[in-house]
Amino acid sequence: MELAACVVCIMATLLVYGVMQERIIRVPYGSSGEFFQYSLFLVFCNRILTCAFAITVMLVLKKDLSPVAPIYKYGGVSLSNILATTCQYEALKYVSFPVQTLGKSAKMIPVMIWGTLIMQKRYGLRDYLLALCITAGAAVFLLYGEGAQTKSLSGGENSIWGLALMAGYLGFDGFTSTFQDKLFKGYSMEVFNQILYVTLCSCALSTFGLLTQGNLFPALSFISRHRDCFFHVFLLSLAATASQFFINHTIKTFGALTFAIIMTTRQLVSILLSCLWFAHPLSWKQWLGTLLVFGSLYYKSYAGATDRTKQAVKEPESVELQGKTDTAQQV
C-alpha cells in the first residue's frame, strides 16, 4: 500500500509539473509573443520553495537541522540534479514534450549503470533483460500512439542538440537518484535532512549561475511584465516541491531502481488512462507494448518474491546446519 501511495502521489505531482513546464517553455507570453528563456531561473524558484518548505517542516517536527553527511556529498547530488533539470528544460526548446516523454522511458538503464559504478551493485542478465523489455515496451507504446509520428518526431524538432540534451538529462538524472540512494544507505539520514541540504546547495549554485550569466534580473523583469508567467512558475515550483518529498521517500524506502521503474511506467499509464477515458482506440502495437511492460513488471515481482522465499528457506537451514556442526564439535 505504501508503494502504491507513492506511485499515485508521484504521478499526480509530476503531471502538473510536466504541464506547467511545457506551458512556460514552449508557449509565448503577451501580445508581443515573448518566450521565457531562463531555464536556470526555474530551477532556482523550484529549489527556493522546496528549501523553505523543508525548513518549516523540520522546525515544526523539531528535527535536528544540522547536516548528517559532509556538505560536498549533498553538493554532488545538487549539482547533478541542477544539470539534469536544466538539460530537461533546454531540451524542450528543441524537441516536443511527447518526444521528451519517449526519451524518459529509458531511465532504468542509466540507473543500473550508475548503481554498478557507485554502489557496486551486481545486476544479473535477468535484470538487464527486464529493464530492456520495460524500456522497449514503453517506447513502442509511446511511438505508435495516435498522432505520435506527426510533429513530435519530424523535421528540425528532432535535432541532434535536443537528443544530446535528453541524453545528458538521462545520465545526470540516473546519477542523482543513485547517489541519493547511496547517501540514505550510508548515513542515518532522514528524507527532510537530505532535501534541505541538497536544495540549499542548489540555491547557491543556481544563484551563482544566474548572476554569472546575467540572467537573474532579466528573468525577474520577465515575470513582472507577465503576471500569468509568475503564476505558472509558482505552480511549477509547488509541484516540484511536492514531488521532491515523494520521490525522496520512494528512493529511501524502495531504492533508485524501483523509482526508475515507476518513472518509466507512469508515462505509459498516464497515456493509457487517457485513451480509455476518452475512448481513443489503441493500435495493436500499443497493446503489444502494454503487454511487454506489465508482463515484465509482473515477472519481476514474481521472481523477486520467489528469490525472497528461497532466501528465507535457506537461512533456517544454514542455522540448523551450524547447530549440528557445533554439537558434533562438542562431542
PDB file of N, CA and C in Angstrom, residues 251-291:
ATOM      1  N   ILE A 251      12.831   6.697  -2.952  1.00  0.00           N
ATOM      2  CA  ILE A 251      14.223   6.258  -3.102  1.00  0.00           C
ATOM      3  C   ILE A 251      14.753   5.699  -1.787  1.00  0.00           C
ATOM      4  N   LYS A 252      14.463   6.377  -0.672  1.00  0.00           N
ATOM      5  CA  LYS A 252      14.935   5.922   0.638  1.00  0.00           C
ATOM      6  C   LYS A 252      14.329   4.575   1.010  1.00  0.00           C
ATOM      7  N   THR A 253      13.037   4.391   0.728  1.00  0.00           N
ATOM      8  CA  THR A 253      12.319   3.190   1.163  1.00  0.00           C
ATOM      9  C   THR A 253      12.484   2.027   0.200  1.00  0.00           C
ATOM     10  N   PHE A 254      12.451   2.302  -1.105  1.00  0.00           N
ATOM     11  CA  PHE A 254      12.405   1.221  -2.096  1.00  0.00           C
ATOM     12  C   PHE A 254      13.608   1.176  -3.034  1.00  0.00           C
ATOM     13  N   GLY A 255      14.453   2.210  -3.038  1.00  0.00           N
ATOM     14  CA  GLY A 255      15.652   2.187  -3.866  1.00  0.00           C
ATOM     15  C   GLY A 255      15.503   2.939  -5.179  1.00  0.00           C
ATOM     16  N   ALA A 256      16.667   3.263  -5.792  1.00  0.00           N
ATOM     17  CA  ALA A 256      16.700   4.072  -7.013  1.00  0.00           C
ATOM     18  C   ALA A 256      16.111   3.339  -8.215  1.00  0.00           C
ATOM     19  N   LEU A 257      16.346   2.014  -8.306  1.00  0.00           N
ATOM     20  CA  LEU A 257      15.848   1.273  -9.464  1.00  0.00           C
ATOM     21  C   LEU A 257      14.325   1.183  -9.450  1.00  0.00           C
ATOM     22  N   THR A 258      13.734   0.971  -8.278  1.00  0.00           N
ATOM     23  CA  THR A 258      12.272   0.956  -8.171  1.00  0.00           C
ATOM     24  C   THR A 258      11.699   2.303  -8.591  1.00  0.00           C
ATOM     25  N   PHE A 259      12.367   3.382  -8.186  1.00  0.00           N
ATOM     26  CA  PHE A 259      11.923   4.716  -8.596  1.00  0.00           C
ATOM     27  C   PHE A 259      12.001   4.868 -10.113  1.00  0.00           C
ATOM     28  N   ALA A 260      13.071   4.365 -10.726  1.00  0.00           N
ATOM     29  CA  ALA A 260      13.214   4.446 -12.183  1.00  0.00           C
ATOM     30  C   ALA A 260      12.103   3.671 -12.887  1.00  0.00           C
ATOM     31  N   ILE A 261      11.725   2.515 -12.335  1.00  0.00           N
ATOM     32  CA  ILE A 261      10.627   1.723 -12.906  1.00  0.00           C
ATOM     33  C   ILE A 261       9.317   2.506 -12.826  1.00  0.00           C
ATOM     34  N   ILE A 262       9.083   3.153 -11.681  1.00  0.00           N
ATOM     35  CA  ILE A 262       7.871   3.968 -11.517  1.00  0.00           C
ATOM     36  C   ILE A 262       7.842   5.079 -12.559  1.00  0.00           C
ATOM     37  N   MET A 263       8.980   5.752 -12.748  1.00  0.00           N
ATOM     38  CA  MET A 263       9.035   6.871 -13.684  1.00  0.00           C
ATOM     39  C   MET A 263       8.847   6.418 -15.127  1.00  0.00           C
ATOM     40  N   THR A 264       9.300   5.210 -15.439  1.00  0.00           N
ATOM     41  CA  THR A 264       9.119   4.679 -16.792  1.00  0.00           C
ATOM     42  C   THR A 264       7.666   4.305 -17.045  1.00  0.00           C
ATOM     43  N   THR A 265       7.089   3.559 -16.120  1.00  0.00           N
ATOM     44  CA  THR A 265       5.719   3.066 -16.332  1.00  0.00           C
ATOM     45  C   THR A 265       4.682   4.176 -16.207  1.00  0.00           C
ATOM     46  N   ARG A 266       4.993   5.254 -15.496  1.00  0.00           N
ATOM     47  CA  ARG A 266       3.997   6.329 -15.358  1.00  0.00           C
ATOM     48  C   ARG A 266       3.712   6.992 -16.698  1.00  0.00           C
ATOM     49  N   GLN A 267       4.717   7.025 -17.588  1.00  0.00           N
ATOM     50  CA  GLN A 267       4.485   7.591 -18.915  1.00  0.00           C
ATOM     51  C   GLN A 267       3.414   6.783 -19.643  1.00  0.00           C
ATOM     52  N   LEU A 268       3.553   5.473 -19.574  1.00  0.00           N
ATOM     53  CA  LEU A 268       2.610   4.580 -20.252  1.00  0.00           C
ATOM     54  C   LEU A 268       1.235   4.637 -19.599  1.00  0.00           C
ATOM     55  N   VAL A 269       1.197   4.589 -18.272  1.00  0.00           N
ATOM     56  CA  VAL A 269      -0.082   4.548 -17.551  1.00  0.00           C
ATOM     57  C   VAL A 269      -0.900   5.806 -17.808  1.00  0.00           C
ATOM     58  N   SER A 270      -0.249   6.977 -17.798  1.00  0.00           N
ATOM     59  CA  SER A 270      -0.988   8.226 -17.993  1.00  0.00           C
ATOM     60  C   SER A 270      -1.636   8.276 -19.371  1.00  0.00           C
ATOM     61  N   ILE A 271      -0.903   7.838 -20.396  1.00  0.00           N
ATOM     62  CA  ILE A 271      -1.464   7.840 -21.748  1.00  0.00           C
ATOM     63  C   ILE A 271      -2.520   6.756 -21.892  1.00  0.00           C
ATOM     64  N   LEU A 272      -2.291   5.598 -21.276  1.00  0.00           N
ATOM     65  CA  LEU A 272      -3.262   4.502 -21.335  1.00  0.00           C
ATOM     66  C   LEU A 272      -4.587   4.915 -20.690  1.00  0.00           C
ATOM     67  N   LEU A 273      -4.529   5.555 -19.532  1.00  0.00           N
ATOM     68  CA  LEU A 273      -5.748   6.017 -18.863  1.00  0.00           C
ATOM     69  C   LEU A 273      -6.468   7.071 -19.695  1.00  0.00           C
ATOM     70  N   SER A 274      -5.691   7.952 -20.335  1.00  0.00           N
ATOM     71  CA  SER A 274      -6.287   8.973 -21.196  1.00  0.00           C
ATOM     72  C   SER A 274      -7.023   8.336 -22.375  1.00  0.00           C
ATOM     73  N   CYS A 275      -6.407   7.321 -22.961  1.00  0.00           N
ATOM     74  CA  CYS A 275      -7.039   6.625 -24.094  1.00  0.00           C
ATOM     75  C   CYS A 275      -8.332   5.934 -23.666  1.00  0.00           C
ATOM     76  N   LEU A 276      -8.308   5.306 -22.498  1.00  0.00           N
ATOM     77  CA  LEU A 276      -9.500   4.617 -22.006  1.00  0.00           C
ATOM     78  C   LEU A 276     -10.595   5.614 -21.630  1.00  0.00           C
ATOM     79  N   TRP A 277     -10.197   6.729 -21.001  1.00  0.00           N
ATOM     80  CA  TRP A 277     -11.176   7.718 -20.540  1.00  0.00           C
ATOM     81  C   TRP A 277     -11.877   8.405 -21.710  1.00  0.00           C
ATOM     82  N   PHE A 278     -11.095   8.764 -22.738  1.00  0.00           N
ATOM     83  CA  PHE A 278     -11.653   9.477 -23.885  1.00  0.00           C
ATOM     84  C   PHE A 278     -11.976   8.558 -25.059  1.00  0.00           C
ATOM     85  N   ALA A 279     -11.928   7.254 -24.804  1.00  0.00           N
ATOM     86  CA  ALA A 279     -12.300   6.235 -25.797  1.00  0.00           C
ATOM     87  C   ALA A 279     -11.471   6.333 -27.075  1.00  0.00           C
ATOM     88  N   HIS A 280     -10.181   6.659 -26.926  1.00  0.00           N
ATOM     89  CA  HIS A 280      -9.289   6.642 -28.081  1.00  0.00           C
ATOM     90  C   HIS A 280      -8.855   5.200 -28.341  1.00  0.00           C
ATOM     91  N   PRO A 281      -8.947   4.733 -29.577  1.00  0.00           N
ATOM     92  CA  PRO A 281      -8.543   3.348 -29.848  1.00  0.00           C
ATOM     93  C   PRO A 281      -7.032   3.172 -29.742  1.00  0.00           C
ATOM     94  N   LEU A 282      -6.619   2.012 -29.252  1.00  0.00           N
ATOM     95  CA  LEU A 282      -5.201   1.672 -29.174  1.00  0.00           C
ATOM     96  C   LEU A 282      -4.843   0.750 -30.327  1.00  0.00           C
ATOM     97  N   SER A 283      -3.700   1.007 -30.953  1.00  0.00           N
ATOM     98  CA  SER A 283      -3.251   0.132 -32.033  1.00  0.00           C
ATOM     99  C   SER A 283      -2.746  -1.182 -31.449  1.00  0.00           C
ATOM    100  N   TRP A 284      -2.633  -2.199 -32.305  1.00  0.00           N
ATOM    101  CA  TRP A 284      -2.156  -3.498 -31.816  1.00  0.00           C
ATOM    102  C   TRP A 284      -0.716  -3.390 -31.315  1.00  0.00           C
ATOM    103  N   LYS A 285       0.050  -2.446 -31.886  1.00  0.00           N
ATOM    104  CA  LYS A 285       1.426  -2.248 -31.427  1.00  0.00           C
ATOM    105  C   LYS A 285       1.445  -1.652 -30.013  1.00  0.00           C
ATOM    106  N   GLN A 286       0.472  -0.772 -29.736  1.00  0.00           N
ATOM    107  CA  GLN A 286       0.385  -0.216 -28.381  1.00  0.00           C
ATOM    108  C   GLN A 286      -0.016  -1.284 -27.366  1.00  0.00           C
ATOM    109  N   TRP A 287      -0.942  -2.159 -27.768  1.00  0.00           N
ATOM    110  CA  TRP A 287      -1.317  -3.259 -26.873  1.00  0.00           C
ATOM    111  C   TRP A 287      -0.124  -4.179 -26.628  1.00  0.00           C
ATOM    112  N   LEU A 288       0.691  -4.392 -27.677  1.00  0.00           N
ATOM    113  CA  LEU A 288       1.896  -5.206 -27.533  1.00  0.00           C
ATOM    114  C   LEU A 288       2.868  -4.552 -26.554  1.00  0.00           C
ATOM    115  N   GLY A 289       3.049  -3.221 -26.679  1.00  0.00           N
ATOM    116  CA  GLY A 289       3.917  -2.501 -25.753  1.00  0.00           C
ATOM    117  C   GLY A 289       3.416  -2.570 -24.323  1.00  0.00           C
ATOM    118  N   THR A 290       2.083  -2.436 -24.157  1.00  0.00           N
ATOM    119  CA  THR A 290       1.475  -2.536 -22.824  1.00  0.00           C
ATOM    120  C   THR A 290       1.720  -3.909 -22.210  1.00  0.00           C
ATOM    121  N   LEU A 291       1.504  -4.954 -23.013  1.00  0.00           N
ATOM    122  CA  LEU A 291       1.717  -6.327 -22.545  1.00  0.00           C
ATOM    123  C   LEU A 291       3.174  -6.549 -22.157  1.00  0.00           C
TER     124      LEU A 291
END
